[in-house]
PDB file of C-alpha atoms in Angstrom:
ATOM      1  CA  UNK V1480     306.923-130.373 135.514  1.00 52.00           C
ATOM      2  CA  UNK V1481     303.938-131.774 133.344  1.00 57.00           C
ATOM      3  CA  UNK V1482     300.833-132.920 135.373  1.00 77.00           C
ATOM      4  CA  UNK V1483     297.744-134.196 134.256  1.00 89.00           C
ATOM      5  CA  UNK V1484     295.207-131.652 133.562  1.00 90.00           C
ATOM      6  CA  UNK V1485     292.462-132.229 136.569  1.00 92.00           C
ATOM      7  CA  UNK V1486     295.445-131.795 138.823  1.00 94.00           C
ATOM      8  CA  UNK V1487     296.379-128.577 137.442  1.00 95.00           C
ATOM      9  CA  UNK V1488     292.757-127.242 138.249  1.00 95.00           C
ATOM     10  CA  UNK V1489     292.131-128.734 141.434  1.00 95.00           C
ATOM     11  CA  UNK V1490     295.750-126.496 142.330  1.00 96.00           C
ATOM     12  CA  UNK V1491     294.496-123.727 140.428  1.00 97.00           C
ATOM     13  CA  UNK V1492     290.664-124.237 142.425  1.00 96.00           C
ATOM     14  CA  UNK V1493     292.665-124.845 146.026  1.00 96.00           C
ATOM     15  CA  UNK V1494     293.114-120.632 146.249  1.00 97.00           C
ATOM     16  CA  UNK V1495     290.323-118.707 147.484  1.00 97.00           C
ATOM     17  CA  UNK V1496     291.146-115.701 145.702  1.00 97.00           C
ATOM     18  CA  UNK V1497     290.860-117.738 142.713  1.00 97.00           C
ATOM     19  CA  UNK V1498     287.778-119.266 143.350  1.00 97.00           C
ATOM     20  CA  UNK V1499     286.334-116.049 143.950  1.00 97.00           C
ATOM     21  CA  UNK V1500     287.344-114.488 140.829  1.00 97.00           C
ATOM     22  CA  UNK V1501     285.627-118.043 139.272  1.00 97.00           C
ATOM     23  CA  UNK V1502     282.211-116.863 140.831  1.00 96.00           C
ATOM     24  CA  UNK V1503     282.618-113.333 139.954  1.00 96.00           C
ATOM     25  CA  UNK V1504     282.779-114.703 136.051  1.00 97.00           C
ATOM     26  CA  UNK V1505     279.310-116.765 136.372  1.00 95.00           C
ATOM     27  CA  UNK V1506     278.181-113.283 136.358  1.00 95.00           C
ATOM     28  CA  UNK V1507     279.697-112.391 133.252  1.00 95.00           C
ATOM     29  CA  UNK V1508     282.987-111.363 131.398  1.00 95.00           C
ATOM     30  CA  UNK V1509     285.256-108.406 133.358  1.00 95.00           C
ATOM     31  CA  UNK V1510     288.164-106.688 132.941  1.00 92.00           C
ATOM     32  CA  UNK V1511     291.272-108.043 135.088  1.00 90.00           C
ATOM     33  CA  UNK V1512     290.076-104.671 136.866  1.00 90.00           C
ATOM     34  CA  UNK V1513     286.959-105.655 137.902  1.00 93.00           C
ATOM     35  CA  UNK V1514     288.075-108.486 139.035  1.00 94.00           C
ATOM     36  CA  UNK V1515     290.847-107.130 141.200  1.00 93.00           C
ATOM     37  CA  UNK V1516     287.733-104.656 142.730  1.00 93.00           C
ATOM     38  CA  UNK V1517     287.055-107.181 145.827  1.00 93.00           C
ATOM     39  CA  UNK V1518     290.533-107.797 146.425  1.00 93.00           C
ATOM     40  CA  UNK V1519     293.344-105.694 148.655  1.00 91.00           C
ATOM     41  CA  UNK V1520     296.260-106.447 145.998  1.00 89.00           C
ATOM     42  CA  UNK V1521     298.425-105.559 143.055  1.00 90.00           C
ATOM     43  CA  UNK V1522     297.341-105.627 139.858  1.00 88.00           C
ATOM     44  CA  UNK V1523     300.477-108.053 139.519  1.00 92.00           C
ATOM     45  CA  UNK V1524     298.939-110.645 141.948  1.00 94.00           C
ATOM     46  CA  UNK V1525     295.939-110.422 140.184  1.00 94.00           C
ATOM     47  CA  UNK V1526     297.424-111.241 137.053  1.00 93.00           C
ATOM     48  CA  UNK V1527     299.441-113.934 138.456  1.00 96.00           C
ATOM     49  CA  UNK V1528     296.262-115.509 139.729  1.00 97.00           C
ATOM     50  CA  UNK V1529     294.359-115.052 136.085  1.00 96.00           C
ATOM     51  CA  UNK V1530     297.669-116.898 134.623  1.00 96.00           C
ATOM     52  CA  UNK V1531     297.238-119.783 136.694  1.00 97.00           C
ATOM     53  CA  UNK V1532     292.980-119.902 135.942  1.00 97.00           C
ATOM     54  CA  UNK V1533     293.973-119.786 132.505  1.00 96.00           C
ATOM     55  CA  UNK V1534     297.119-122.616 132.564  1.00 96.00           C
ATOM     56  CA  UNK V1535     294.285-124.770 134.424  1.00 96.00           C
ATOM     57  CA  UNK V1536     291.759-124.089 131.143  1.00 96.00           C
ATOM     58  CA  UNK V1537     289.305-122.418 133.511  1.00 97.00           C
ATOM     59  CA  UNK V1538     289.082-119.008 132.581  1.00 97.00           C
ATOM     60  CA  UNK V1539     289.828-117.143 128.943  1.00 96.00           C
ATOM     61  CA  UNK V1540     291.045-113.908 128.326  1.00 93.00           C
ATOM     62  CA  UNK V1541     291.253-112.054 125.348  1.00 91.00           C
ATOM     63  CA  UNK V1542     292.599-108.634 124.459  1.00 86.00           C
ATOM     64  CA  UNK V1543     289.827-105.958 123.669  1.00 79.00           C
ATOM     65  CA  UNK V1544     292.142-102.542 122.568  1.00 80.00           C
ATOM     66  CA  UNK V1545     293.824-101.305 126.106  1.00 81.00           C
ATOM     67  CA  UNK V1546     291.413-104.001 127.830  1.00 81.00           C
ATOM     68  CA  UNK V1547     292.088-107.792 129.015  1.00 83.00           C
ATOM     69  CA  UNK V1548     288.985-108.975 129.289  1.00 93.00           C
ATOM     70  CA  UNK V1549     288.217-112.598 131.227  1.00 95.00           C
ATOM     71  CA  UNK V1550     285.395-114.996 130.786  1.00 96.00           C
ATOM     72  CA  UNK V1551     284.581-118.436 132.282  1.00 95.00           C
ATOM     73  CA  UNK V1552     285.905-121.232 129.965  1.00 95.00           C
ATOM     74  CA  UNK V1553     283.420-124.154 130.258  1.00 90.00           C
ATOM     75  CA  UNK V1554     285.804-127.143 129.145  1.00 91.00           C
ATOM     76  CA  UNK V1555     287.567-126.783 132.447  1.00 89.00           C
ATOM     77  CA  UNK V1556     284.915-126.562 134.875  1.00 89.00           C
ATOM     78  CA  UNK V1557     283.109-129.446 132.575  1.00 92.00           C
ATOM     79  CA  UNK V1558     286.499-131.850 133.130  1.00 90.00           C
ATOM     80  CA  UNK V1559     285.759-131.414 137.228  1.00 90.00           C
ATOM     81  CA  UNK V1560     282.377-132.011 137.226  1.00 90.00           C
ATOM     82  CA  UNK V1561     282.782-135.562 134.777  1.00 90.00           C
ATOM     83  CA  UNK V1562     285.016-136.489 137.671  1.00 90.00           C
ATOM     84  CA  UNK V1563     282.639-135.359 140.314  1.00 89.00           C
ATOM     85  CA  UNK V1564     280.313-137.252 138.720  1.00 89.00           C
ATOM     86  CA  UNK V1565     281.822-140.434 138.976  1.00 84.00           C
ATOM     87  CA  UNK V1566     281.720-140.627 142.402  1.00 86.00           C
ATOM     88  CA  UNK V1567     278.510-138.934 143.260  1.00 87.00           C
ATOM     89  CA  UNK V1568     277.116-142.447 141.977  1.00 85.00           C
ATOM     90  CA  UNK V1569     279.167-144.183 144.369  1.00 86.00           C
ATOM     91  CA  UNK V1570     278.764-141.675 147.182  1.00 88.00           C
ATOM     92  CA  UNK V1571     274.850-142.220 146.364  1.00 87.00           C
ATOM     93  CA  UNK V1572     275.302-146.056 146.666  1.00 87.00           C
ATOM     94  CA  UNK V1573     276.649-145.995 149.563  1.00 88.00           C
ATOM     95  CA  UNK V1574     273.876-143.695 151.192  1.00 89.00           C
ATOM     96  CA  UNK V1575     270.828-145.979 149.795  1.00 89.00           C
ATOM     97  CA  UNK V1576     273.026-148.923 151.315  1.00 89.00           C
ATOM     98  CA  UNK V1577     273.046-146.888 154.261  1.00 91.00           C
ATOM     99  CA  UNK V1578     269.429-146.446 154.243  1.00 90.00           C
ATOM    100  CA  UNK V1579     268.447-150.025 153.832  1.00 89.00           C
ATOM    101  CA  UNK V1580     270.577-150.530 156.568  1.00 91.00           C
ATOM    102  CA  UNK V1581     268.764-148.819 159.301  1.00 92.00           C
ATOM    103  CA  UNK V1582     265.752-149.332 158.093  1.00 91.00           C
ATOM    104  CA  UNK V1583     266.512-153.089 158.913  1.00 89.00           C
ATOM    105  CA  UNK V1584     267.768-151.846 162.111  1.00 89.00           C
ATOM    106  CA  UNK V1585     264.716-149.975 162.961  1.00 86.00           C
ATOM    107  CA  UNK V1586     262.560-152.859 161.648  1.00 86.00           C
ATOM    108  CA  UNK V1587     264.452-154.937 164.226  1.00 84.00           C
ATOM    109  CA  UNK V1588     263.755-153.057 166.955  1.00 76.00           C
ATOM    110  CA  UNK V1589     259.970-152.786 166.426  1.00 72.00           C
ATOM    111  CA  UNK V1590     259.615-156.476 166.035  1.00 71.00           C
ATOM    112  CA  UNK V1591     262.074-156.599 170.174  1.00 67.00           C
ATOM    113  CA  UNK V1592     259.571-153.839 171.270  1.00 66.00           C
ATOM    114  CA  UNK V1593     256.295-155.855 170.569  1.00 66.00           C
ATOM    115  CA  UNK V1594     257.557-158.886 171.689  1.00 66.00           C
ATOM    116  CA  UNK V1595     258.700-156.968 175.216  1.00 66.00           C
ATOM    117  CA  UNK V1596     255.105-155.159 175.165  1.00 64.00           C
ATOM    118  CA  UNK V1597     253.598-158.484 174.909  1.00 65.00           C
ATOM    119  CA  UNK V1598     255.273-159.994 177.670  1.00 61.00           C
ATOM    120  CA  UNK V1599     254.364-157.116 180.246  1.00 60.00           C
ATOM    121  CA  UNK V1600     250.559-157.507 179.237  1.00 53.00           C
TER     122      UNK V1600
END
């Protein structure tokens, strides 16, 4: 089954575990060790989970002698936030619309609460 690349990291983001090992990385590059640290599982879980980060283009990992080390891969992460991005402008239009909108509503009822002061004088 082929899917389109944002797909395959919003499944690879949906995991907590993998999250987590995404926010362990901003710290730095670790050993699929140090990553496991945090977590009560097998090392073959772990790996499983570092597969799927690195089928989704979000992590690397590169072989260092006896050591699989894993580092953040930026293209990924980049390709979520350009879609993000998109609709934070709309998201943004529709709270300044929003805005203007009660404003007009408040406006409204300061001009009915000085015409009802007015008549009680």
């Amino acid at each position: 089954m082929n899917t389109d690349p944002l797909s395959t990291i919003f499944a690879a983001l949906a995991d907590p575990t993998r999250r987590a090992i995404i926010d362990q990385l901003t710290h730095g590059e670790k050993t699929a060790g140090e990553l496991a640290k945090p977590f009560s599982m097998s090392a073959p879980a772990i790996s499983r989970h570092l597969k799927v980060l690195e089928n989704a283009n979000l992590i690397d990992r590169t072989v260092d002698a006896q050591w699989r080390r894993c580092s953040l891969n930026p293209k990924g992460l980049e390709e979520v936030s350009n879609w993000v991005s998109h609709y934070q402008k709309f998201w943004a239009d529709r709270f300044a619309a929003l805005d203007d909108y009660l404003e007009d509503l408040k406006s409204q009822g300061d001009k009915t609460d000085e015409r009802d002061d007015k008549g009680r004088k």
